[in-house]
Amino acid sequence: MVLKNIEVHMNQEAKRREDKCTKEPKPRSITPSVSDLLSLIFRLLFYRPVWTEQNQNMKNIRYLFVRFSAWHFAGSDLLWAALVMQLCKALQNSFGKLQLGLFRIAQHDEEKDAGKKKIEDIPKNWRSKKLGCIPIWALILMGFIGSLLILVPLIILGFPDLKNHKEGEKVESSSGYGVLEGFAIAALGVPAVGALRFILLLLKNLIFNQDLKIRQRLDNKKVSQQLGLMHEVRKEMRLLCCFIYFMEIFERRRIRVVLEITNLDRCTPKKIVGVLDAINILLSDEESPFISVLAVDPEVLVRQVQQAEDCLSKRDSAYDFLDRIITLPFTVPPLSDASKSSIFENIVRGQSENPEDIRLKDAAASALGGPETSFSVEDEYSVKYSETKEDQVIPLISKKGNFETFAAAELNLNEVDRLIESAFSCIFSRDKSKLQSYISGDTMSMRRVINSIRVTIMIIETQKLEPPPPEKIAAWVVLVDRWPCRLSWIIQCVEDDQQSDEIDGTFCAADNTKTLWEVFNYNSLELCIIGYEVENFLESDGDPELFEIFLRKDFKFTVGELEMFKLCTVNLNYSMKNELARVRGSRRLNKAGRNAFQSLSSRTVMNMKAEDICQELTKLSFPEKYLETVRKNFIDGRTILFGDPKDLRQVLQMTLGEWTTFKIHFLGVTPPSRPSLAKTRQDTTNPGVVICPSGHGQ
């Protein structure tokens, strides 16, 4: 949406400048006429442009927009080479292959064009090509006229009849006729050979254009590995730049090629760095006519660049690398609640995220069942039903087959439509709810929420469940979409508690009135401790403070509601829950070891102060010197849990047996092959830093 608006405003600015321009001669039309095309070909063949102060300071400008989606070329080994090929193809389509081929043959000189422009103080913009002191066009014209003067008499009079000469007769007797023939062949053959050579070169450049040459050089290992493919591609880019300079003088306006690079953050780190190098090396000349617009998520881009191998020095960082390439960083601010509500409503009503793009037409609305239905044009499927059927119901499961195995489910579309419309209105109507503060500004996330709300309500209606308020349904879907890992943790904790009660023989009706925030807050310490093992999952969650406000203040979901919504939740990735269950199960083994050795739990140790530690050491019959060391170094429960065990043992100066007893009592039974928590955490992030996902350590 932003890129489209940028294009619109840049074109409007270019048009405003041309309308304001009163100087003569005015810029040529962007769509050339036949006379302009012939004039361009004539200048390509017989003239060279002259760089003057006047034509270098032209105010009029023309923008050419080239959209490069890196994801479309992600399969290419060298993504930056695909970028150059896309650029070549776009310029060929804009200016024409014939013009570009003529420029390559008749204008481009690598040695002369490699240097900077030389500004001259003359009024003329064109200088004719000369051979000696005579313009080439004059020589060709004189040669053409001379050829006509010789060719016309020969056609009219013909060559003298030489057939009466016998075989073997000496050639000297007809030497006068031979000289005349030779002169005629020279006068006609040399220009014909030159013209034929020019035509062949032109056909070659039309068939084997720049992007095909780049592909050939990509396949040539000698060029790619020894001579340097980047150098070869840079020469092609230099040719395009010189052609743009030529067209600037001809059109009497500046030409800027705006290269819009999108979806780069979806590619692999190595390919991302290759494209950034291409922007930095190929398109960063002082006189470059290219403007690079890099539309990416900076957070993802920095993380990907940081993971690229052999692209950053030891003292360099991804931010420094990007700062050397990006000359004007422009960050789109987060969407306000009003903007998110507007975009969400546009998507619901069948429009794109840009309100100016597509309007919902009456024909499309009638095709979806009339204006009352909430199913939009962007649905991947549409529910079609016949009004002649009784009660307007559709079986979701076919009635054919074994009726004892499959029950026919009926769906009341009127009720479904009402609930869906109400749930959507709770999000984009700021008077009804605060949900617009919690939805993501990403349109893909909005589409997931929209589709998930529809399917969730359909399942509730199909299972004949008592539907909760529409606001609750919408809030649950938003909760699953924004915080999948934390919600999976809550679900797993509830399931484990229920299973533990059943194992202990005290299974009874669960406390369904307990809120989900109370469950999460009670088990937040455990999630904090195992956070390093599920760090990748936690990164997919949204703001943890918003999560607390969501469950603690605005939407107080209970365990009972959780059990009901589990039956109809479709947008939760259960692989997260399974991984959390695996990690939690491994910790259950440690808990069993604690019980066997009468070890203290992590929660108990967490809340212990230095004096509490001393009391426990006294119970274990440790010498008094260790108690003094604990008091002197302010060793409390948090220090024992999150400190480095090696440092702790060095401070306490315990023997091996004493240290083993101390570790079993306070830290539990840890397998020798498993690295300690603190050490692993230090290796992966910063030393001494522990991330608590919930934001609460208590």
XYZ file of C-alpha atoms in Angstrom:
698
model
C 0.000 0.000 0.000
C 2.829 2.393 0.849
C 4.715 1.570 -2.350
C 1.607 2.189 -4.444
C 1.090 5.560 -2.822
C 4.753 6.414 -3.348
C 4.385 5.685 -7.067
C 1.236 7.802 -7.322
C 2.748 10.815 -5.600
C 6.041 10.616 -7.511
C 4.173 10.541 -10.822
C 2.023 13.452 -9.686
C 5.143 15.418 -8.797
C 6.681 14.665 -12.210
C 3.480 15.820 -13.951
C 3.335 18.981 -11.841
C 6.868 19.892 -12.858
C 6.142 19.409 -16.544
C 2.953 21.468 -16.340
C 4.887 24.220 -14.608
C 7.687 24.174 -17.188
C 7.478 27.089 -19.683
C 10.921 26.874 -21.235
C 11.408 25.867 -24.850
C 11.869 23.275 -26.168
C 9.494 21.312 -23.959
C 10.114 17.661 -23.022
C 9.168 15.061 -25.573
C 6.169 12.827 -25.054
C 6.757 9.636 -23.061
C 4.891 7.734 -25.781
C 7.033 8.531 -28.876
C 5.472 9.267 -32.255
C 6.803 7.970 -35.564
C 8.785 11.167 -36.130
C 10.275 10.940 -32.604
C 11.230 7.317 -33.210
C 12.972 8.165 -36.503
C 14.713 11.099 -34.834
C 15.904 8.829 -32.014
C 17.272 6.245 -34.453
C 19.056 8.969 -36.443
C 20.727 10.335 -33.306
C 21.653 6.851 -32.135
C 23.450 6.243 -35.431
C 25.119 9.565 -36.189
C 25.287 11.734 -33.055
C 26.677 11.683 -29.561
C 25.168 13.595 -26.627
C 26.935 16.570 -25.091
C 26.756 17.120 -21.336
C 26.091 20.776 -20.582
C 25.125 22.749 -17.510
C 21.650 23.216 -18.935
C 20.800 19.569 -19.616
C 22.387 18.428 -16.368
C 20.152 20.722 -14.318
C 16.842 19.873 -15.931
C 13.900 20.165 -13.553
C 11.550 17.845 -15.413
C 11.801 14.207 -14.414
C 10.387 10.841 -15.365
C 10.200 7.853 -13.044
C 10.333 4.230 -14.143
C 9.167 1.813 -11.451
C 10.615 -1.700 -11.429
C 9.140 -4.073 -8.831
C 11.484 -6.892 -7.801
C 9.998 -9.505 -5.487
C 12.970 -11.415 -4.116
C 10.731 -14.312 -3.096
C 9.872 -15.015 -6.754
C 13.578 -15.528 -7.501
C 14.491 -17.267 -4.248
C 15.419 -20.425 -6.179
C 18.213 -18.613 -8.012
C 21.741 -19.331 -6.822
C 22.677 -15.662 -7.192
C 19.701 -13.566 -6.261
C 21.434 -10.300 -7.099
C 22.052 -11.507 -10.670
C 18.304 -12.134 -10.992
C 17.772 -8.558 -9.810
C 19.994 -7.234 -12.614
C 18.214 -9.392 -15.198
C 14.845 -8.085 -14.009
C 16.173 -4.558 -14.353
C 17.430 -5.193 -17.898
C 14.110 -6.685 -18.931
C 12.173 -3.735 -17.495
C 14.288 -1.189 -19.389
C 13.893 -3.152 -22.619
C 10.126 -3.119 -22.176
C 10.103 0.609 -21.369
C 12.380 1.902 -24.154
C 12.340 -0.959 -26.677
C 14.814 -3.652 -27.673
C 15.607 -1.947 -30.988
C 16.671 1.299 -29.349
C 18.775 -0.510 -26.742
C 20.384 -2.700 -29.422
C 21.224 0.327 -31.609
C 22.749 2.080 -28.617
C 24.952 -0.905 -27.842
C 26.285 -1.073 -31.405
C 26.483 2.541 -32.462
C 26.937 4.499 -29.203
C 28.456 2.505 -26.373
C 32.218 2.721 -25.912
C 33.415 1.011 -22.727
C 36.582 3.081 -22.406
C 34.946 6.466 -23.010
C 31.809 5.750 -21.035
C 33.708 4.353 -18.036
C 34.758 7.842 -16.911
C 32.699 10.636 -15.454
C 30.680 13.046 -17.548
C 32.602 16.023 -18.892
C 30.500 19.159 -18.651
C 30.996 21.513 -21.598
C 29.939 25.151 -21.928
C 28.224 25.030 -25.333
C 24.589 25.604 -26.275
C 24.207 22.454 -28.348
C 23.119 19.101 -26.851
C 24.308 16.947 -29.758
C 27.585 16.543 -31.607
C 27.755 14.599 -34.860
C 30.128 11.672 -35.171
C 32.992 12.459 -37.517
C 35.534 10.557 -39.518
C 38.391 12.972 -39.857
C 36.650 16.311 -40.203
C 33.616 15.042 -42.085
C 30.450 13.884 -40.269
C 29.736 10.213 -40.713
C 26.239 10.878 -41.950
C 27.714 13.113 -44.708
C 30.155 10.374 -45.723
C 27.381 7.812 -45.889
C 25.223 10.222 -47.875
C 28.063 10.927 -50.330
C 28.793 7.230 -50.647
C 25.153 6.515 -51.297
C 24.929 9.241 -53.956
C 28.209 8.070 -55.573
C 26.917 4.499 -55.631
C 23.758 5.679 -57.345
C 25.776 7.607 -59.941
C 27.694 4.468 -60.784
C 24.883 1.962 -60.364
C 22.265 3.767 -62.472
C 24.354 3.972 -65.693
C 25.444 0.352 -65.271
C 21.824 -0.747 -64.913
C 20.769 1.311 -67.899
C 23.754 0.576 -70.236
C 24.821 -2.754 -68.775
C 28.338 -4.254 -68.681
C 30.136 -4.686 -72.029
C 29.590 -8.082 -73.579
C 32.620 -10.165 -72.747
C 31.288 -13.476 -73.995
C 33.108 -13.240 -77.390
C 36.417 -13.744 -75.681
C 37.684 -17.260 -76.050
C 38.809 -19.392 -73.220
C 42.481 -18.996 -72.565
C 42.666 -15.514 -74.176
C 44.803 -13.093 -72.262
C 42.996 -10.782 -69.863
C 45.050 -7.754 -70.932
C 42.877 -7.292 -74.030
C 39.871 -6.489 -71.775
C 41.662 -4.730 -68.962
C 39.590 -1.592 -69.431
C 36.419 -3.514 -68.804
C 37.951 -5.271 -65.742
C 38.855 -1.971 -64.124
C 35.310 -0.735 -64.632
C 33.898 -3.921 -63.050
C 36.276 -3.709 -60.109
C 35.418 -0.095 -59.451
C 31.718 -0.890 -59.558
C 32.134 -3.800 -57.133
C 34.204 -1.655 -54.762
C 31.708 1.177 -54.887
C 28.767 -1.100 -54.199
C 30.275 -3.986 -52.215
C 32.088 -2.152 -49.405
C 29.004 -0.202 -48.195
C 26.900 -3.352 -48.621
C 29.320 -5.355 -46.462
C 29.346 -2.632 -43.802
C 25.568 -2.434 -43.786
C 25.314 -6.220 -43.614
C 27.704 -6.323 -40.668
C 25.692 -3.649 -38.856
C 22.443 -5.532 -39.460
C 23.930 -8.799 -38.183
C 25.207 -7.122 -34.999
C 21.809 -5.529 -34.463
C 20.023 -8.866 -34.875
C 22.484 -10.488 -32.488
C 21.762 -7.879 -29.788
C 18.039 -8.168 -30.311
C 18.119 -11.949 -29.914
C 20.899 -12.260 -27.323
C 19.933 -9.408 -24.997
C 21.452 -8.451 -21.652
C 19.566 -10.854 -19.425
C 20.463 -13.793 -21.699
C 24.119 -12.778 -21.588
C 24.036 -12.727 -17.814
C 22.546 -16.235 -17.785
C 25.309 -17.462 -20.104
C 27.970 -15.958 -17.865
C 26.338 -17.553 -14.836
C 26.756 -20.943 -16.515
C 30.362 -20.207 -17.478
C 32.498 -21.362 -14.545
C 35.584 -19.556 -15.841
C 33.770 -16.240 -15.840
C 32.000 -16.905 -12.549
C 35.037 -18.108 -10.621
C 38.111 -16.593 -12.272
C 37.238 -13.366 -14.067
C 34.552 -12.276 -11.648
C 30.908 -12.394 -12.560
C 30.204 -9.210 -10.621
C 32.579 -7.321 -12.924
C 30.849 -8.635 -16.034
C 27.423 -7.748 -14.711
C 28.648 -4.315 -13.684
C 29.656 -3.631 -17.291
C 26.123 -4.464 -18.386
C 24.777 -2.121 -15.730
C 27.117 0.590 -16.991
C 25.673 0.127 -20.468
C 22.146 0.609 -19.113
C 23.215 3.730 -17.226
C 24.752 5.244 -20.354
C 21.609 4.455 -22.335
C 19.508 6.231 -19.698
C 21.832 9.263 -19.911
C 21.366 9.278 -23.690
C 17.582 9.100 -23.371
C 17.650 11.970 -20.868
C 19.166 14.274 -23.490
C 16.758 13.043 -26.146
C 13.593 13.348 -24.017
C 14.816 16.614 -22.413
C 14.077 15.390 -18.901
C 15.847 13.469 -16.170
C 15.049 9.753 -15.929
C 15.206 7.868 -12.664
C 14.657 4.116 -12.344
C 13.035 3.306 -8.996
C 13.926 -0.262 -8.073
C 11.394 -1.513 -5.505
C 12.764 -4.570 -3.702
C 10.177 -6.487 -1.671
C 10.005 -9.785 0.252
C 13.768 -9.804 0.756
C 13.306 -10.712 4.433
C 11.750 -14.033 3.355
C 14.961 -15.287 1.696
C 17.983 -17.046 3.159
C 20.735 -14.954 4.811
C 23.300 -15.584 2.068
C 20.957 -14.420 -0.691
C 19.909 -11.386 1.314
C 23.520 -10.283 1.666
C 24.042 -10.842 -2.082
C 21.182 -8.480 -2.957
C 22.398 -5.877 -0.471
C 25.876 -6.109 -2.016
C 24.344 -5.632 -5.456
C 22.588 -2.482 -4.262
C 25.796 -1.239 -2.704
C 28.156 -2.096 -5.591
C 26.120 -1.981 -8.784
C 23.713 0.859 -8.049
C 25.674 3.191 -5.803
C 27.643 5.346 -8.280
C 27.503 9.069 -7.713
C 25.829 9.608 -11.097
C 23.701 6.490 -10.904
C 20.168 6.998 -12.290
C 18.803 4.309 -9.950
C 16.837 4.792 -6.743
C 16.636 1.676 -4.573
C 13.618 1.308 -2.298
C 14.030 -1.604 0.126
C 10.675 -2.538 1.659
C 11.382 -5.060 4.425
C 10.823 -5.803 8.073
C 14.046 -4.421 9.621
C 13.902 -6.759 12.612
C 13.797 -9.854 10.396
C 16.404 -8.434 8.014
C 18.887 -7.698 10.797
C 18.445 -11.173 12.264
C 18.974 -12.812 8.871
C 22.063 -10.735 8.068
C 23.500 -11.564 11.484
C 23.217 -15.268 10.632
C 24.928 -14.952 7.229
C 28.343 -16.571 7.110
C 31.517 -14.700 6.103
C 29.692 -11.421 5.466
C 30.473 -9.567 8.684
C 33.786 -8.933 10.345
C 34.294 -9.710 14.005
C 33.919 -6.060 15.011
C 31.059 -5.428 12.610
C 27.370 -5.881 13.239
C 24.306 -6.244 11.070
C 23.243 -2.699 11.923
C 26.607 -1.297 10.790
C 26.385 -3.332 7.582
C 22.925 -1.963 6.791
C 23.890 1.600 7.730
C 26.534 1.557 5.003
C 23.871 0.669 2.397
C 20.675 2.415 3.520
C 21.022 6.172 2.967
C 17.516 7.186 4.036
C 15.899 4.873 6.604
C 12.151 5.386 6.792
C 10.213 3.415 9.363
C 6.461 3.140 9.030
C 5.027 3.827 12.507
C 2.708 1.254 14.079
C -0.912 1.486 13.049
C -3.240 3.253 15.436
C -6.330 1.513 16.734
C -8.473 3.530 14.326
C -6.345 2.510 11.344
C -6.355 -1.151 12.333
C -10.118 -1.065 12.741
C -10.537 0.541 9.326
C -8.276 -1.958 7.583
C -9.901 -4.876 9.388
C -13.332 -3.687 8.305
C -12.144 -3.264 4.705
C -10.900 -6.845 4.632
C -14.129 -8.122 6.169
C -16.211 -6.262 3.613
C -14.338 -7.878 0.758
C -11.803 -5.144 0.074
C -8.039 -5.222 0.085
C -5.949 -3.514 2.738
C -5.905 -0.408 0.521
C -9.383 1.207 0.658
C -8.845 2.744 -2.787
C -8.222 -0.531 -4.585
C -11.294 -2.711 -4.879
C -14.890 -1.881 -4.096
C -17.448 -4.496 -3.309
C -19.882 -4.591 -6.209
C -23.534 -5.544 -6.119
C -22.919 -8.480 -8.434
C -20.304 -9.939 -6.125
C -22.561 -9.416 -3.126
C -25.490 -11.131 -4.798
C -23.267 -14.050 -5.779
C -22.506 -14.606 -2.117
C -26.134 -14.746 -1.064
C -27.181 -11.123 -0.979
C -26.080 -8.082 0.992
C -27.017 -9.586 4.346
C -24.344 -12.274 4.325
C -20.949 -11.521 5.812
C -18.957 -13.774 3.509
C -16.616 -11.572 1.501
C -15.146 -11.787 -1.969
C -11.790 -12.745 -0.526
C -13.020 -15.992 0.957
C -11.249 -18.996 -0.459
C -14.595 -20.694 -0.541
C -18.177 -19.529 -0.495
C -21.124 -21.238 1.081
C -23.824 -21.720 -1.499
C -27.225 -22.949 -0.543
C -30.632 -23.201 -2.076
C -33.513 -21.253 -0.607
C -35.905 -24.025 -1.576
C -34.491 -26.336 1.072
C -36.309 -26.399 4.347
C -34.830 -24.259 7.138
C -31.854 -23.451 4.853
C -29.564 -26.067 6.378
C -26.609 -27.891 4.852
C -25.200 -31.204 6.126
C -21.473 -30.816 6.737
C -21.088 -34.603 6.633
C -22.577 -36.691 3.862
C -25.608 -38.747 4.862
C -24.487 -41.627 2.713
C -22.943 -44.552 4.493
C -23.211 -45.960 7.970
C -25.544 -43.799 10.066
C -24.214 -45.339 13.259
C -20.716 -44.087 12.512
C -21.402 -40.666 11.016
C -24.076 -38.339 12.267
C -25.487 -35.726 9.951
C -24.539 -32.246 11.200
C -26.808 -29.378 10.312
C -25.692 -25.779 10.121
C -28.094 -22.888 10.636
C -26.624 -20.280 8.335
C -28.796 -17.480 9.653
C -27.477 -17.954 13.190
C -23.923 -18.398 11.930
C -24.174 -15.215 9.871
C -25.501 -13.258 12.833
C -22.732 -14.432 15.169
C -20.010 -13.781 12.600
C -21.240 -10.270 11.911
C -21.451 -9.529 15.646
C -17.946 -10.912 16.295
C -16.485 -8.794 13.493
C -18.245 -5.676 14.699
C -16.674 -6.197 18.144
C -13.254 -5.776 16.535
C -13.718 -2.856 14.156
C -16.241 -0.996 16.318
C -14.345 0.880 19.023
C -17.525 1.584 20.979
C -18.258 -2.098 21.606
C -14.888 -3.546 22.574
C -11.145 -2.934 23.024
C -10.094 -5.773 20.739
C -8.698 -3.426 18.073
C -5.905 -2.609 20.551
C -4.809 -6.252 20.590
C -5.031 -7.279 16.925
C -1.855 -7.134 14.898
C -1.276 -4.483 12.248
C -0.186 -7.193 9.812
C -2.870 -7.846 7.207
C -2.010 -11.555 7.048
C -2.690 -11.828 10.774
C -5.997 -10.001 10.264
C -7.002 -12.449 7.542
C -6.161 -15.383 9.824
C -8.338 -13.893 12.550
C -11.223 -13.318 10.117
C -11.130 -16.836 8.702
C -10.635 -18.414 12.136
C -13.631 -16.575 13.587
C -15.809 -17.881 10.765
C -14.706 -21.487 11.169
C -14.867 -21.334 14.981
C -18.468 -20.142 14.926
C -19.381 -22.817 12.365
C -17.950 -25.534 14.628
C -19.776 -24.150 17.670
C -23.039 -24.169 15.756
C -22.414 -27.630 14.296
C -21.677 -29.185 17.703
C -24.804 -27.560 19.122
C -22.792 -25.883 21.869
C -24.135 -22.949 23.771
C -22.461 -20.087 21.886
C -20.586 -17.651 24.119
C -20.925 -13.917 23.500
C -19.524 -12.913 20.083
C -16.976 -10.665 21.767
C -15.630 -13.670 23.679
C -15.307 -15.674 20.455
C -13.422 -12.870 18.729
C -11.225 -12.321 21.798
C -10.337 -16.019 21.983
C -9.286 -16.122 18.318
C -7.173 -12.977 18.800
C -5.595 -14.529 21.919
C -4.630 -17.669 19.996
C -3.236 -15.642 17.081
C -1.153 -13.180 19.113
C 0.154 -15.399 21.962
C 0.169 -19.040 20.784
C 3.097 -20.141 22.961
C 1.824 -18.695 26.231
C -1.666 -20.024 25.590
C -0.240 -23.468 24.779
C 1.636 -23.327 28.078
C -1.599 -22.571 29.948
C -3.418 -25.433 28.222
C -0.590 -27.841 29.031
C -0.489 -26.764 32.691
C -4.251 -27.255 33.041
C -4.049 -30.715 31.458
C -1.115 -31.742 33.660
C -2.891 -30.593 36.813
C -5.992 -32.586 35.886
C -3.925 -35.695 35.128
C -1.960 -35.336 38.381
C -5.170 -35.159 40.396
C -6.428 -38.297 38.662
C -3.149 -40.139 39.288
C -3.157 -39.207 42.974
C -6.685 -40.542 43.307
C -8.147 -37.172 44.233
C -9.640 -36.430 40.833
C -12.772 -34.377 41.115
C -14.423 -31.599 39.212
C -11.754 -29.070 38.278
C -12.007 -25.518 39.474
C -13.502 -24.085 36.302
C -13.790 -20.642 37.855
C -10.026 -20.163 38.023
C -8.897 -17.590 35.444
C -6.267 -18.348 32.824
C -4.112 -15.538 34.136
C -4.019 -17.177 37.579
C -2.900 -20.442 35.962
C -0.217 -18.671 33.957
C 1.007 -16.553 36.843
C 1.295 -19.600 39.139
C 3.394 -21.490 36.556
C 5.337 -18.497 35.211
C 8.440 -19.355 37.248
C 8.706 -22.754 35.598
C 8.287 -21.178 32.145
C 10.953 -18.667 33.080
C 13.374 -21.458 33.970
C 12.771 -23.472 30.790
C 12.561 -20.342 28.622
C 15.882 -21.075 26.890
C 14.524 -24.414 25.636
C 11.404 -22.899 24.035
C 12.875 -19.539 23.102
C 11.986 -19.951 19.419
C 8.331 -20.470 20.317
C 8.257 -17.504 22.682
C 9.511 -15.255 19.884
C 6.289 -15.887 17.988
C 4.264 -14.283 20.796
C 3.294 -10.643 20.938
C 3.885 -8.096 23.671
C 3.935 -9.876 27.085
C 2.570 -6.783 28.869
C -0.409 -6.692 26.512
C -0.905 -10.381 27.246
C -1.186 -9.633 30.952
C -3.633 -6.765 30.386
C -5.647 -8.946 28.009
C -6.157 -11.852 30.450
C -5.968 -9.992 33.740
C -8.150 -6.987 33.007
C -10.120 -6.954 29.742
C -10.938 -10.612 28.992
C -10.888 -12.825 32.092
C -11.173 -16.240 30.464
C -11.698 -19.106 32.902
C -10.632 -22.745 32.831
C -14.214 -23.716 32.040
C -14.249 -21.469 28.972
C -10.891 -22.910 27.985
C -12.348 -26.426 27.972
C -15.198 -25.269 25.753
C -13.042 -23.303 23.294
C -10.594 -26.212 22.951
C -13.309 -28.094 21.057
C -13.531 -25.437 18.349
C -10.072 -23.835 18.205
C -8.641 -24.138 14.708
C -5.789 -21.575 14.568
C -3.576 -23.008 17.321
C -0.389 -24.814 16.319
C -0.319 -27.842 18.609
C 3.336 -28.549 17.847
C 4.155 -25.819 20.381
C 2.023 -27.501 23.003
C 3.628 -30.875 22.276
C 7.102 -29.403 22.665
C 6.134 -27.751 25.930
C 4.725 -31.071 27.100
C 8.007 -32.788 26.249
C 10.076 -30.218 28.130
C 7.725 -30.289 31.092
C 7.778 -34.085 31.102
C 11.559 -34.116 31.324
C 11.311 -31.788 34.305
C 8.883 -34.214 35.929
C 11.748 -36.685 36.044
C 13.805 -34.134 37.924
C 10.882 -33.643 40.288
C 10.802 -37.388 40.926
C 14.494 -37.227 41.720
C 13.844 -34.364 44.129
C 11.225 -36.388 45.945
C 13.529 -39.392 46.183
C 16.382 -37.333 47.633
C 14.108 -34.931 49.539
C 15.377 -32.024 47.455
C 13.843 -28.575 47.596
C 11.645 -27.388 44.734
C 12.680 -24.508 42.510
C 9.862 -22.350 43.815
C 10.966 -22.929 47.401
C 14.606 -22.178 46.622
C 13.588 -19.072 44.652
C 12.000 -17.456 47.710
C 14.777 -18.350 50.157
C 16.983 -15.668 51.679
C 20.536 -16.026 52.925
C 19.428 -16.968 56.453
C 17.065 -19.592 55.055
C 20.014 -21.080 53.157
C 22.015 -21.169 56.382
C 19.225 -22.982 58.189
C 19.108 -25.635 55.471
C 22.905 -26.037 55.642
C 22.608 -26.488 59.407
C 20.078 -29.276 58.875
C 22.559 -30.926 56.492
C 25.307 -30.682 59.210
C 27.574 -28.429 57.132
C 30.440 -26.701 58.995
C 29.951 -23.137 60.283
C 32.452 -21.725 57.779
C 30.034 -22.344 54.932
C 27.302 -20.453 56.754
C 29.640 -17.472 57.195
C 30.511 -17.619 53.489
C 26.829 -17.565 52.555
C 26.207 -14.513 54.751
C 29.341 -12.748 53.567
C 28.550 -13.174 49.853
C 24.752 -12.623 50.187
C 23.972 -15.973 48.591
C 20.215 -16.375 48.383
C 17.899 -18.715 46.477
C 18.042 -16.752 43.215
C 21.834 -16.835 43.288
C 21.772 -20.623 43.626
C 19.208 -21.119 40.846
C 20.551 -18.705 38.248
C 24.216 -18.465 39.140
C 26.967 -20.487 37.526
C 27.489 -23.678 39.596
C 31.251 -23.482 39.033
C 31.412 -19.978 40.452
C 29.185 -20.999 43.347
C 31.384 -23.952 44.238
C 34.512 -21.802 43.969
C 33.067 -19.230 46.372
C 31.894 -21.852 48.889
C 35.188 -23.839 48.651
C 33.407 -27.163 49.218
C 34.842 -30.607 48.786
C 33.430 -32.884 46.085
C 31.213 -34.775 48.523
C 29.927 -31.621 50.201
C 29.239 -29.976 46.850
C 27.325 -33.045 45.611
C 25.122 -33.004 48.721
C 24.567 -29.260 48.376
C 23.674 -29.516 44.678
C 21.239 -32.423 45.167
C 19.466 -30.622 48.006
C 19.099 -27.209 46.353
C 19.242 -27.950 42.623
C 17.854 -31.441 42.428
C 19.210 -34.414 40.484
C 20.801 -33.276 37.191
C 22.202 -35.824 34.706
C 25.970 -35.395 34.315
C 25.693 -35.090 30.505
C 23.204 -32.208 30.641
C 24.744 -28.729 30.645
C 23.792 -26.492 33.488
C 21.030 -23.990 32.961
C 23.096 -20.947 33.697
C 25.983 -21.991 31.463
C 23.705 -22.787 28.545
C 21.928 -19.502 28.993
C 25.212 -17.587 28.997
C 26.365 -19.253 25.806
C 23.204 -18.398 23.907
C 22.677 -14.805 25.066
C 24.487 -12.410 27.364
C 26.193 -13.552 30.571
C 24.147 -13.109 33.675
C 20.896 -12.377 31.839
C 17.792 -14.487 32.331
C 14.633 -13.841 30.322
C 11.377 -14.246 32.194
C 8.655 -14.580 29.521
C 5.830 -13.526 31.787
C 7.535 -10.443 33.084
C 6.978 -11.688 36.646
C 9.558 -13.601 38.590
C 7.386 -14.321 41.582
